[in-house]
Amino acid sequence: MTMTKKITINDVAQAAGVSVSTVSLVLSGKGRISSATGERVNQAIEHLGFVRNRQAASLRGGHSGVIGLIVSDLRAPFYAELTAGITARLESQGRMVFLIQSAGEADRLLPRLEMLISQGVDGVIIAGSLAHGTELRQAADRSGIPVVFACRASYLDEVDLIRPDNMQAAQILTEQLIQRGHQRIAWLGGQSASLTRAERVGGYCATLLKFGLPFHSEWVVECESSQKQAAEAVGILLRQNPTISAILCYNSVVAMGAWFGLLRAGKHGDESGIERYFEQQVALAAFADVPERALDDIPISWVITPAKEMGESLAERIMQRIENNACELRNHIMSPRLVTKN
Amino acid sequence: MTMTKKITINDVAQAAGVSVSTVSLVLSGKGRISSATGERVNQAIEHLGFVRNRQAASLRGGHSGVIGLIVSDLRAPFYAELTAGITARLESQGRMVFLIQSAGEADRLLPRLEMLISQGVDGVIIAGSLAHGTELRQAADRSGIPVVFACRASYLDEVDLIRPDNMQAAQILTEQLIQRGHQRIAWLGGQSASLTRAERVGGYCATLLKFGLPFHSEWVVECESSQKQAAEAVGILLRQNPTISAILCYNSVVAMGAWFGLLRAGKHGDESGIERYFEQQVALAAFADVPERALDDIPISWVITPAKEMGESLAERIMQRIENNACELRNHIMSPRLVTKN
DNA sequence: ATGAAAGCGCTAACAG
DNA sequence: CTGTTAGCGCTTTCAT
């Protein structure tokens, strides 16, 4: 360990032959500093290897330039993408993101938020569980720190929130199938407890009715997000309801599974008839969080939740709130993007 | 906005009828404080809703309790798991993790490290790209902040590093296949530029030789991590080398693809002969980063890189380094875990 | 067992 | 344009 003595703006000031306040002004680029002095100071900084202590800066100045981000589950591609969007936008503005995983434990959210606040963040973005949204917002308000929320479904009053339009996504997908001539459209995947799924199923159902098409509750099947289960489920579904001509898949894994299921069903069904039917006529459509390479391998059209754009919006929003905390809360809903093959 | 005036230990001290230093001692649990006063102070804290300003604490005391973590790609399950392990261990010790994504841009690593340091972290963990390892360590040394590295393959001198034993993992897998009677074992997946792959292939190759088994370079095939490509590759491989009886897969996606490829090959091959051969005799083994549900669906044995444990070790290591920065650097290699189906 | 006082490194008025 | 000065909120000797 070399353990060089810590270098402060005092050292820089001395080396550059100016006062500390001049150094400070150069650092923050605020004051009207002659380019000559500015140059001299920068050289001293460079030469001494000075790194500014932001804790002190923040303690004194009140702004840290850091945004706290609490994410429920970084492993989910949706949140990973969201985080990427947030980080990119914020870093381009010279800010830094202090990320913490909440591992979905909604009850430990408050202490984590307080941690963040006590670290001096300028604002907080909470993505995922909104379990105690209002409560959290109040806690933050108390310390004068703005909070913005993001989630995949549902909404809360009295908080600043950005979320995807799940219903519209389902409508787009369903309409697209209808326009391609499909009349008997089924739903596969997701757990009925999921709010995201509920919203999507809602959009699917509404669109069917809007076009005067049949909706059968047996055509909406739950299924875990595993290829195997999806493959099996699709086999059963089609055997029991052979007239179904299109399937809406809850996510990309289910879609992949459904695709293999169609292949397999084709293989094991009685020859030519069923096989040709499945392979050629059952269309697939799906929801995805990010552009997925896996989906390129199968004939399918899908919608993408604009996770990255959501992240960027969140970044913008929190910065607005920091600059003008008084501005009113809003609920911003983001449209999906349709991807079709040829 | 309620914008309550900021509450400091002065307010708490006043409310509790003690001095600020007493409050400080209670906060850090250090001094010998009578339980009566302690109680009184805690009540005041509770009552006023005081949250301690850690920036000030850190500025004065020199310790922030925060560890910076730079991760190359959080979307990769390996790093997500690693992060989870790190966070869990560190938080259980009352520390906090300041996570930042580096998006794999090795050149922006240094500024990010400096950012972290200027935020007052007590230590830094860098996971992923070790491109400029030594350089980064020196930069950190200069400010007296310990750094620990983690990666999936390769190593660097002069840094504290934890990594998985890829070679051993390959040995375990290969030996297991050999003990199950396989003699002609192929390799599928990964890009030849990957160091991780190189290490694994090395272990596979070494084990074959050790048991006096044949190694053919045509049996080692590259393949993108997509099910489709893997399925096709496995078909070609087996058609050209029908005697192969087992395949080592670079990761779980390749394994899934290989599995479907075996099924398909069985279907399209000339009846009974090839089909039974493929379905019953070609064994699959794979490398995985985390316990993958997808692998439960196919007959396979696999090894898991102990990502979570690696995270925990990293956490331990950085804490040791913080407490005793002088302790010598080490290279810690972690063993994989084998998972077999009965 | 508790209090008084001296800063940590920096920014923000205010002077010049 | 640049220097002086007074703290930001907290920890930490050193007294008591």
XYZ file of C-alpha atoms (C1' of nucleotides) in Angstrom:
716
model
C 0.000 0.000 0.000
C 1.296 3.360 -1.025
C -1.377 5.164 0.973
C -0.646 8.595 -0.445
C -1.917 11.377 1.733
C -5.385 12.383 0.676
C -5.418 15.273 -1.737
C -7.942 18.048 -1.243
C -8.847 21.212 -3.038
C -6.536 22.994 -0.651
C -3.601 21.181 -2.140
C -4.835 21.949 -5.609
C -5.361 25.593 -4.741
C -1.878 25.867 -3.338
C -0.312 24.113 -6.315
C -2.160 26.342 -8.735
C -1.530 29.455 -6.697
C -5.196 30.295 -6.299
C -7.783 30.048 -3.560
C -9.998 27.095 -2.783
C -13.121 28.820 -3.968
C -11.559 29.287 -7.372
C -10.826 25.600 -7.523
C -14.346 24.838 -6.462
C -15.721 27.068 -9.181
C -13.556 25.422 -11.790
C -14.703 22.037 -10.572
C -18.348 22.835 -10.922
C -17.849 25.006 -13.989
C -20.013 27.641 -12.448
C -18.163 30.858 -11.860
C -16.769 33.157 -14.435
C -13.217 31.960 -14.315
C -10.582 33.222 -16.716
C -9.498 30.456 -19.018
C -5.935 31.033 -17.913
C -6.617 30.238 -14.279
C -8.967 27.463 -15.290
C -6.170 25.872 -17.229
C -3.745 26.238 -14.388
C -6.139 24.674 -11.942
C -6.885 21.764 -14.228
C -3.224 21.094 -14.633
C -2.739 21.047 -10.906
C -5.665 18.651 -10.564
C -4.261 16.393 -13.210
C -0.795 16.554 -11.782
C -1.772 15.817 -8.218
C -4.270 13.173 -9.189
C -6.942 14.951 -7.242
C -10.396 13.396 -7.034
C -13.145 15.544 -5.661
C -14.861 14.304 -2.543
C -18.517 14.365 -3.443
C -19.637 13.571 0.035
C -18.306 16.871 1.209
C -19.620 18.622 -1.866
C -23.045 17.176 -1.319
C -23.013 17.845 2.391
C -22.296 21.452 1.810
C -24.021 22.068 -1.496
C -27.097 19.938 -1.023
C -26.844 18.107 -4.336
C -25.103 14.812 -4.852
C -25.918 14.188 -8.480
C -26.888 10.663 -7.519
C -30.205 9.003 -8.225
C -31.216 5.966 -6.228
C -32.808 3.100 -8.084
C -34.592 0.265 -6.365
C -35.348 -2.635 -8.668
C -37.389 -5.647 -7.676
C -35.666 -8.170 -9.888
C -32.745 -7.449 -12.122
C -32.780 -10.921 -13.575
C -36.017 -10.258 -15.362
C -35.124 -8.953 -18.805
C -37.755 -6.278 -18.477
C -36.116 -4.704 -15.467
C -32.639 -5.200 -16.810
C -33.619 -3.287 -19.899
C -35.395 -0.650 -17.884
C -32.309 -0.169 -15.771
C -30.155 0.142 -18.836
C -32.419 2.897 -20.155
C -32.418 4.778 -16.894
C -28.682 4.535 -16.445
C -27.885 5.574 -19.985
C -29.983 8.716 -19.850
C -28.895 9.718 -16.384
C -25.215 9.177 -16.998
C -25.401 11.226 -20.161
C -26.507 14.065 -17.918
C -23.525 13.665 -15.652
C -25.536 11.965 -12.974
C -24.842 8.655 -11.366
C -27.156 5.807 -10.488
C -27.041 4.122 -7.135
C -28.735 0.811 -7.775
C -30.074 -1.499 -5.153
C -31.822 -4.808 -5.524
C -34.891 -5.330 -3.468
C -35.241 -9.008 -4.291
C -38.967 -8.504 -4.315
C -39.197 -8.088 -0.583
C -41.761 -5.343 -0.430
C -41.534 -5.086 3.337
C -37.891 -4.132 3.260
C -38.505 -1.378 0.798
C -38.867 1.390 3.325
C -35.552 0.820 5.093
C -33.867 0.648 1.731
C -35.419 3.900 0.694
C -34.230 5.491 3.904
C -30.762 4.118 3.324
C -30.767 5.755 -0.041
C -31.972 9.025 1.357
C -29.417 8.980 4.127
C -26.777 8.517 1.467
C -27.858 11.808 0.047
C -29.476 10.857 -3.246
C -31.238 13.643 -5.099
C -34.142 11.441 -6.136
C -35.325 7.857 -6.183
C -36.819 5.593 -8.800
C -38.652 2.522 -7.582
C -39.278 -0.158 -10.162
C -41.310 -3.242 -9.515
C -43.316 -3.786 -6.419
C -45.544 -0.823 -5.692
C -46.916 -2.607 -2.706
C -46.540 0.324 -0.370
C -46.375 3.043 -2.971
C -48.197 5.811 -1.204
C -46.448 5.091 2.041
C -43.065 5.211 0.381
C -43.860 8.413 -1.380
C -44.812 10.002 1.903
C -41.598 8.879 3.538
C -39.649 10.432 0.715
C -41.730 13.591 0.764
C -40.878 14.011 4.391
C -37.245 14.416 3.479
C -38.025 16.423 0.408
C -36.764 13.776 -2.007
C -38.816 13.134 -5.136
C -39.770 9.563 -6.029
C -40.941 8.120 -9.312
C -42.389 4.659 -9.769
C -42.335 2.183 -12.602
C -44.131 -1.089 -12.983
C -45.437 -3.597 -15.430
C -49.090 -3.359 -14.593
C -51.680 -1.644 -12.464
C -51.344 1.794 -11.062
C -51.503 3.773 -7.918
C -53.009 7.120 -7.194
C -50.931 9.855 -5.706
C -47.649 8.741 -7.100
C -45.637 9.557 -10.150
C -45.795 6.429 -12.254
C -44.723 5.142 -15.624
C -46.023 1.840 -16.910
C -46.603 -0.048 -20.136
C -49.932 -0.271 -21.872
C -50.574 -3.975 -21.546
C -54.110 -3.735 -22.746
C -53.165 -1.924 -25.902
C -50.434 -4.454 -26.543
C -52.989 -7.246 -26.391
C -55.326 -5.330 -28.652
C -52.637 -4.820 -31.248
C -51.720 -8.463 -31.266
C -55.298 -9.670 -31.376
C -56.327 -7.269 -34.112
C -53.382 -8.315 -36.142
C -54.431 -11.937 -35.953
C -58.000 -11.050 -36.830
C -56.892 -9.054 -39.815
C -54.931 -12.037 -40.979
C -58.183 -13.942 -41.036
C -58.173 -15.696 -37.690
C -61.471 -15.986 -35.894
C -60.854 -18.514 -33.202
C -58.065 -17.229 -31.063
C -56.874 -18.797 -27.825
C -54.692 -17.556 -24.967
C -51.797 -19.478 -23.501
C -49.619 -18.821 -20.515
C -49.160 -16.873 -17.333
C -50.672 -17.344 -13.920
C -54.094 -15.962 -13.206
C -52.764 -14.090 -10.191
C -50.631 -11.903 -12.421
C -51.873 -8.398 -12.948
C -49.906 -8.004 -16.133
C -51.595 -11.076 -17.491
C -54.997 -9.863 -16.402
C -54.531 -6.622 -18.277
C -53.360 -8.417 -21.371
C -56.164 -10.944 -21.246
C -58.496 -7.995 -20.836
C -57.259 -6.425 -24.043
C -57.492 -9.738 -25.882
C -60.993 -10.339 -24.690
C -62.153 -6.809 -25.432
C -60.821 -6.981 -28.959
C -62.558 -10.270 -29.645
C -65.851 -8.820 -28.525
C -65.269 -5.660 -30.484
C -65.015 -7.744 -33.637
C -67.930 -9.919 -32.682
C -65.762 -12.985 -32.260
C -66.311 -15.802 -29.808
C -64.638 -15.797 -26.437
C -64.500 -19.079 -24.567
C -63.040 -19.254 -21.129
C -61.715 -22.739 -21.921
C -59.583 -21.083 -24.548
C -57.711 -19.126 -21.940
C -55.241 -21.464 -20.371
C -52.816 -20.891 -17.557
C -49.362 -22.282 -17.866
C -45.995 -21.900 -16.219
C -43.295 -20.196 -18.177
C -41.501 -23.318 -19.256
C -41.221 -24.642 -22.764
C -42.160 -28.111 -21.737
C -45.329 -27.126 -19.966
C -46.317 -24.816 -22.772
C -45.740 -27.538 -25.345
C -47.925 -29.920 -23.421
C -50.600 -27.355 -22.786
C -50.832 -26.447 -26.434
C -51.194 -30.098 -27.361
C -54.066 -30.596 -24.970
C -55.706 -27.351 -25.956
C -55.689 -28.162 -29.649
C -56.789 -31.716 -29.193
C -59.772 -30.539 -27.222
C -60.517 -27.543 -29.408
C -59.332 -28.402 -32.898
C -60.920 -25.351 -34.452
C -58.580 -22.918 -32.764
C -56.467 -21.250 -35.425
C -54.323 -18.822 -33.505
C -52.715 -18.565 -30.087
C -51.652 -15.558 -28.080
C -48.666 -16.422 -25.916
C -48.008 -14.695 -22.625
C -44.271 -14.469 -23.149
C -41.424 -15.686 -25.270
C -40.774 -18.879 -23.366
C -44.376 -19.905 -23.692
C -44.228 -19.001 -27.365
C -41.212 -21.203 -27.919
C -42.875 -24.022 -26.057
C -46.074 -23.569 -28.019
C -44.101 -23.752 -31.209
C -42.484 -27.031 -30.227
C -45.843 -28.240 -29.040
C -47.321 -27.547 -32.453
C -44.516 -29.452 -34.087
C -44.914 -32.364 -31.770
C -48.676 -32.387 -32.002
C -48.231 -32.456 -35.743
C -45.934 -35.398 -35.427
C -48.059 -37.481 -33.151
C -51.469 -36.601 -34.542
C -53.016 -38.789 -37.199
C -51.062 -38.171 -40.349
C -51.460 -35.445 -42.944
C -54.732 -34.091 -41.595
C -53.715 -32.887 -38.174
C -50.130 -32.423 -39.090
C -50.738 -30.066 -41.946
C -53.389 -28.341 -39.970
C -51.148 -27.568 -37.017
C -48.057 -26.757 -38.914
C -49.641 -24.594 -41.478
C -52.606 -22.991 -39.942
C -52.148 -22.314 -36.299
C -50.664 -18.857 -35.986
C -48.651 -17.689 -33.014
C -48.381 -14.240 -31.468
C -46.610 -13.237 -28.278
C -45.653 -10.597 -25.765
C -42.003 -9.941 -25.155
C -40.059 -7.593 -22.940
C -37.109 -7.093 -25.181
C -36.196 -7.973 -28.737
C -35.561 -11.697 -28.387
C -33.369 -13.621 -30.724
C -35.158 -16.817 -29.813
C -38.306 -15.518 -31.453
C -36.505 -15.063 -34.732
C -36.419 -18.821 -34.993
C -40.138 -19.306 -35.181
C -42.894 -17.869 -37.364
C -44.561 -15.432 -35.066
C -45.421 -11.794 -34.598
C -44.952 -10.135 -31.271
C -45.102 -6.901 -29.340
C -42.306 -5.475 -27.315
C -42.841 -3.619 -24.101
C -40.725 -0.507 -24.524
C -38.635 -1.156 -21.448
C -35.683 0.934 -22.495
C -37.819 3.897 -23.467
C -39.620 3.562 -20.174
C -36.271 3.806 -18.466
C -35.423 6.939 -20.361
C -38.748 8.492 -19.507
C -38.216 7.653 -15.875
C -34.852 9.350 -15.996
C -36.352 12.474 -17.532
C -39.163 12.504 -15.075
C -37.033 12.227 -11.973
C -34.808 15.006 -13.215
C -37.806 17.234 -13.761
C -38.989 16.470 -10.301
C -35.618 17.290 -8.835
C -35.537 20.634 -10.546
C -39.107 21.461 -9.758
C -40.409 19.306 -7.016
C -43.717 21.100 -6.984
C -44.786 19.889 -10.396
C -47.829 17.705 -10.229
C -47.823 13.944 -10.243
C -48.712 12.043 -13.341
C -49.461 8.616 -14.632
C -47.624 8.020 -17.850
C -48.588 5.006 -19.937
C -46.290 3.807 -22.659
C -47.341 2.167 -25.904
C -45.925 -1.130 -27.070
C -44.126 -1.742 -30.344
C -45.271 -4.344 -32.841
C -42.780 -6.574 -34.618
C -43.969 -8.590 -37.596
C -42.176 -10.934 -39.883
C -42.057 -9.778 -43.496
C -44.686 19.237 -0.610
C -44.477 19.409 3.123
C -40.757 20.102 3.107
C -40.242 19.636 6.814
C -37.082 21.234 8.073
C -34.224 18.785 8.031
C -33.722 17.027 11.322
C -30.205 16.621 12.647
C -28.627 15.049 15.656
C -28.755 18.470 17.259
C -32.514 18.325 17.255
C -32.413 14.818 18.623
C -29.925 15.805 21.315
C -32.088 18.708 22.357
C -35.253 16.633 22.409
C -33.575 13.944 24.466
C -31.865 16.428 26.722
C -28.373 15.161 25.986
C -25.426 16.300 23.930
C -24.791 15.566 20.296
C -21.886 13.335 21.049
C -24.122 11.145 23.131
C -26.545 10.835 20.271
C -23.703 9.985 17.956
C -22.516 7.271 20.323
C -25.980 5.800 20.540
C -26.257 5.850 16.764
C -23.083 3.929 16.230
C -23.545 1.779 19.320
C -19.992 2.475 20.316
C -19.754 4.287 23.591
C -20.660 2.991 26.967
C -24.060 4.591 27.192
C -26.421 3.904 30.051
C -29.448 2.054 28.825
C -31.650 4.785 30.261
C -30.132 7.518 28.094
C -29.976 5.153 25.154
C -33.669 4.594 25.460
C -34.409 8.283 25.704
C -32.354 9.060 22.636
C -33.970 6.319 20.594
C -37.379 7.613 21.494
C -36.447 11.090 20.385
C -35.117 9.677 17.112
C -38.275 7.731 16.541
C -40.457 10.633 17.488
C -38.743 13.179 15.301
C -38.348 10.796 12.391
C -34.645 11.463 12.318
C -32.552 9.835 9.633
C -28.827 10.019 10.022
C -26.937 11.789 7.268
C -24.329 9.279 6.233
C -22.515 11.684 4.022
C -21.588 13.755 6.991
C -20.835 10.666 9.034
C -18.590 9.361 6.346
C -16.927 12.686 5.754
C -15.991 12.956 9.353
C -15.539 9.351 10.321
C -13.937 8.052 7.163
C -16.222 5.049 6.726
C -19.352 5.010 4.649
C -20.344 1.380 4.980
C -20.888 1.348 1.245
C -19.276 -1.046 -1.200
C -19.189 -0.156 -4.867
C -19.945 -2.898 -7.338
C -19.230 -2.604 -11.030
C -20.834 -5.345 -13.079
C -20.280 -5.848 -16.760
C -23.658 -7.291 -17.600
C -26.471 -7.767 -15.183
C -28.612 -9.491 -17.749
C -26.363 -12.504 -17.769
C -27.707 -14.922 -15.168
C -24.206 -15.519 -13.914
C -23.682 -11.914 -12.941
C -27.192 -11.502 -11.656
C -26.631 -14.415 -9.336
C -23.213 -13.158 -8.350
C -24.687 -9.787 -7.504
C -27.396 -11.406 -5.438
C -24.770 -13.267 -3.440
C -22.681 -10.183 -2.862
C -25.619 -8.066 -1.854
C -27.061 -10.631 0.502
C -23.838 -11.114 2.426
C -22.973 -7.455 2.563
C -26.400 -6.323 3.637
C -26.454 -8.902 6.376
C -23.390 -7.116 7.734
C -25.140 -3.781 7.727
C -23.360 -2.606 4.644
C -24.886 -1.292 1.492
C -24.066 -1.983 -2.123
C -23.725 0.791 -4.635
C -24.174 -0.987 -7.930
C -23.249 0.375 -11.301
C -23.573 -1.197 -14.695
C -20.611 -0.946 -16.953
C -22.371 -2.302 -20.012
C -19.154 -4.024 -20.907
C -17.401 -0.821 -21.876
C -13.991 -1.539 -20.475
C -12.674 1.893 -21.396
C -15.164 3.663 -19.183
C -14.260 1.583 -16.220
C -11.722 3.968 -14.767
C -14.003 7.010 -14.623
C -16.666 4.854 -13.060
C -14.248 3.616 -10.453
C -13.259 7.179 -9.671
C -16.901 8.155 -9.398
C -17.372 5.400 -6.884
C -14.329 6.464 -4.937
C -15.379 10.086 -4.932
C -18.695 8.962 -3.506
C -16.791 7.618 -0.579
C -17.152 3.872 -0.930
C -15.083 1.766 1.455
C -14.199 -0.771 -1.202
C -14.966 -1.821 -4.750
C -15.809 -5.106 -6.418
C -15.341 -5.304 -10.156
C -17.061 -8.203 -11.869
C -16.653 -9.026 -15.513
C -14.175 -7.296 -17.734
C -10.736 -7.346 -16.220
C -9.381 -5.607 -19.253
C -7.416 -3.022 -17.312
C -7.221 -4.865 -14.036
C -3.809 -3.840 -12.868
C -4.361 -0.259 -13.919
C -7.626 -0.093 -12.022
C -6.101 -1.595 -8.939
C -3.382 1.004 -8.986
C -5.885 3.814 -9.315
C -7.747 2.475 -6.332
C -4.572 1.934 -4.361
C -3.710 5.548 -4.849
C -6.782 6.516 -2.862
C -6.322 3.696 -0.409
C -9.483 1.876 -1.471
C -9.291 -1.917 -1.769
C -10.546 -3.577 -4.944
C -11.495 -7.179 -5.555
C -12.142 -8.705 -8.949
C -14.383 -11.481 -10.154
C -14.639 -13.076 -13.535
C -15.670 -16.181 -15.379
C -12.338 -17.156 -16.780
C -8.649 -16.298 -16.930
C -6.798 -14.455 -14.280
C -4.568 -11.530 -13.670
C -1.528 -11.174 -11.541
C -1.346 -8.522 -8.908
C -5.020 -8.336 -8.214
C -7.350 -9.931 -5.759
C -9.475 -12.243 -7.839
C -12.174 -14.839 -7.453
C -13.165 -17.013 -10.386
C -14.781 -20.346 -11.132
C -12.832 -23.465 -11.958
C -13.953 -24.007 -15.513
C -11.445 -26.685 -16.164
C -12.493 -28.721 -13.185
C -16.119 -28.344 -14.183
C -15.349 -29.816 -17.569
C -13.389 -32.616 -15.981
C -16.222 -33.523 -13.688
C -18.706 -33.613 -16.506
C -16.457 -35.573 -18.808
C -15.487 -38.097 -16.169
C -19.086 -38.623 -15.318
C -19.897 -39.462 -18.923
C -16.933 -41.771 -19.132
C -17.942 -43.584 -15.987
C -21.370 -44.065 -17.463
C -19.696 -45.924 -20.277
C -19.323 -43.261 -22.945
C -16.172 -43.308 -24.979
C -16.882 -41.037 -27.885
C -17.740 -37.666 -26.476
C -18.259 -34.517 -28.511
C -18.365 -30.819 -27.612
C -21.069 -28.438 -28.743
C -21.412 -24.694 -28.393
C -19.696 -21.448 -27.620
C -17.454 -19.282 -29.726
C -13.802 -20.101 -30.005
C -12.898 -16.568 -28.923
C -14.375 -17.199 -25.483
C -11.891 -17.769 -22.722
C -14.437 -19.527 -20.594
C -15.036 -21.947 -23.407
C -11.349 -22.438 -23.950
C -10.857 -23.401 -20.327
C -13.758 -25.796 -20.420
C -12.677 -27.365 -23.665
C -9.266 -27.718 -22.093
C -10.696 -29.689 -19.195
C -12.735 -31.857 -21.528
C -9.768 -32.575 -23.714
C -7.443 -33.289 -20.812
C -9.886 -35.730 -19.298
C -10.302 -37.623 -22.546
C -6.564 -38.007 -22.838
C -6.244 -39.000 -19.231
C -8.587 -41.898 -19.880
C -6.934 -42.742 -23.152
C -9.992 -41.808 -25.161
C -9.987 -40.325 -28.648
C -10.112 -36.579 -29.179
C -11.102 -35.355 -32.620
C -11.100 -31.698 -33.404
C -14.109 -32.240 -35.696
C -15.983 -33.267 -32.576
C -15.589 -29.838 -31.082
C -18.104 -27.621 -32.773
C -18.756 -23.933 -32.335
C -22.320 -22.773 -32.199
C -24.217 -19.667 -31.217
C -26.279 -19.840 -28.083
C -29.598 -20.370 -29.778
C -31.730 -23.456 -29.633
C -32.259 -23.496 -33.329
C -28.617 -23.334 -34.215
C -27.734 -25.916 -31.619
C -30.424 -28.266 -32.898
C -29.119 -27.964 -36.420
C -25.526 -28.340 -35.376
C -26.234 -31.482 -33.425
C -28.017 -32.987 -36.411
C -25.088 -32.350 -38.695
C -22.582 -33.532 -36.130
C -24.311 -36.850 -35.585
C -24.956 -37.478 -39.216
C -21.290 -37.020 -39.945
C -20.051 -38.853 -36.863
C -22.681 -41.446 -36.012
C -20.523 -43.120 -33.412
C -20.631 -40.199 -31.014
C -22.491 -41.249 -27.913
C -22.370 -38.214 -25.665
C -22.286 -34.464 -26.034
C -20.983 -31.797 -23.717
C -22.990 -28.595 -24.131
C -21.493 -25.190 -23.519
C -24.563 -23.831 -21.775
C -28.206 -24.483 -21.088
C -29.542 -22.966 -24.275
C -27.270 -25.113 -26.355
C -28.303 -28.100 -24.261
C -31.968 -27.446 -24.904
C -31.295 -27.029 -28.581
C -29.240 -30.188 -28.668
C -32.069 -32.045 -27.032
C -34.573 -30.880 -29.619
C -32.031 -31.630 -32.280
C -31.748 -35.211 -31.058
C -35.498 -35.562 -31.140
C -35.736 -34.137 -34.602
C -32.845 -36.158 -35.898
C -34.576 -39.208 -34.529
C -37.724 -38.271 -36.335
C -36.190 -37.599 -39.682
C -33.547 -40.295 -39.679
C -34.286 -43.711 -41.149
C -36.694 -45.364 -38.800
C -36.022 -47.388 -35.668
C -32.287 -47.609 -36.171
C -31.260 -43.974 -35.959
C -34.230 -42.947 -33.922
C -33.664 -45.365 -31.111
C -30.010 -44.709 -31.277
C -30.346 -40.987 -30.841
C -33.092 -41.021 -28.328
C -31.714 -43.690 -26.143
C -28.031 -43.586 -26.444
C -26.771 -40.102 -26.956
C -26.212 -38.637 -23.523
C -26.179 -34.934 -22.810
C -24.204 -32.985 -20.250
C -23.991 -29.234 -19.825
C -22.564 -26.236 -18.035
C -24.969 -23.856 -16.357
C -24.596 -20.665 -14.377
C -27.532 -21.161 -12.103
C -29.967 -23.949 -11.324
C -32.111 -23.833 -14.453
C -35.631 -25.089 -14.496
C -35.400 -25.600 -18.232
C -32.862 -28.349 -17.696
C -35.284 -30.274 -15.532
C -37.240 -30.970 -18.666
C -34.555 -32.965 -20.380
C -32.466 -35.983 -19.413
C -29.139 -34.452 -18.695
C -26.555 -33.950 -16.010
C -24.930 -30.631 -15.532
C -22.557 -28.582 -13.433
C -23.394 -25.283 -11.864
C -20.920 -22.485 -11.561
C -21.286 -21.444 -7.943
C -22.167 -17.849 -8.784
C -23.930 -17.107 -5.547
C -21.166 -18.566 -3.433
C -18.679 -16.611 -5.458
C -20.629 -13.489 -4.589
C -20.507 -14.345 -0.936
C -16.788 -14.966 -1.079
C -16.302 -11.660 -2.805
C -18.221 -9.960 -0.061
C -16.105 -11.617 2.614
C -12.936 -10.801 0.807
C -13.631 -7.125 0.334
C -14.560 -6.807 3.984
C -11.296 -8.423 4.993
C -9.447 -6.056 2.762
C -11.228 -3.083 4.246
C -10.333 -4.116 7.730
C -6.790 -5.007 6.889
C -5.738 -3.506 3.631
C -2.239 -4.793 3.991
C -3.195 -8.427 3.640
C -1.737 -9.997 0.567
C -3.550 -10.481 -2.703
C -4.886 -13.833 -3.640
C -6.372 -15.771 -6.483
C -9.296 -17.761 -5.268
C -10.717 -20.445 -7.538
C -14.110 -21.887 -6.826
C -15.226 -25.417 -7.538
C -18.353 -26.209 -9.500
C -21.273 -28.269 -8.263
C -22.494 -31.340 -10.087
C -26.177 -32.024 -10.529
C -27.210 -35.441 -11.749
C -30.499 -37.021 -12.459
C -30.747 -40.274 -10.509
C -21.083 7.795 31.514
C -21.470 12.212 29.206
C -20.242 16.974 27.313
C -17.317 20.520 24.682
C -14.905 21.523 20.893
C -12.339 20.691 16.723
C -12.614 19.657 12.334
C -13.666 16.054 7.700
C -13.527 18.510 2.335
C -16.209 21.218 0.161
C -19.592 25.197 -1.492
C -21.782 29.640 -1.272
C -22.397 34.097 -0.010
C -20.121 38.141 0.341
C -16.217 41.145 -0.309
C -12.782 43.034 -2.879
C -12.736 37.731 -11.940
C -10.848 35.853 -7.384
C -10.135 35.527 -2.153
C -12.202 35.110 2.784
C -15.090 33.097 5.651
C -18.694 30.478 7.631
C -20.649 26.449 8.040
C -23.214 21.457 5.977
C -24.097 17.128 9.909
C -21.524 14.221 11.959
C -17.519 11.700 14.717
C -13.948 11.833 17.890
C -10.426 12.962 21.174
C -10.083 14.989 25.543
C -12.014 16.549 29.611
C -15.143 16.040 33.330
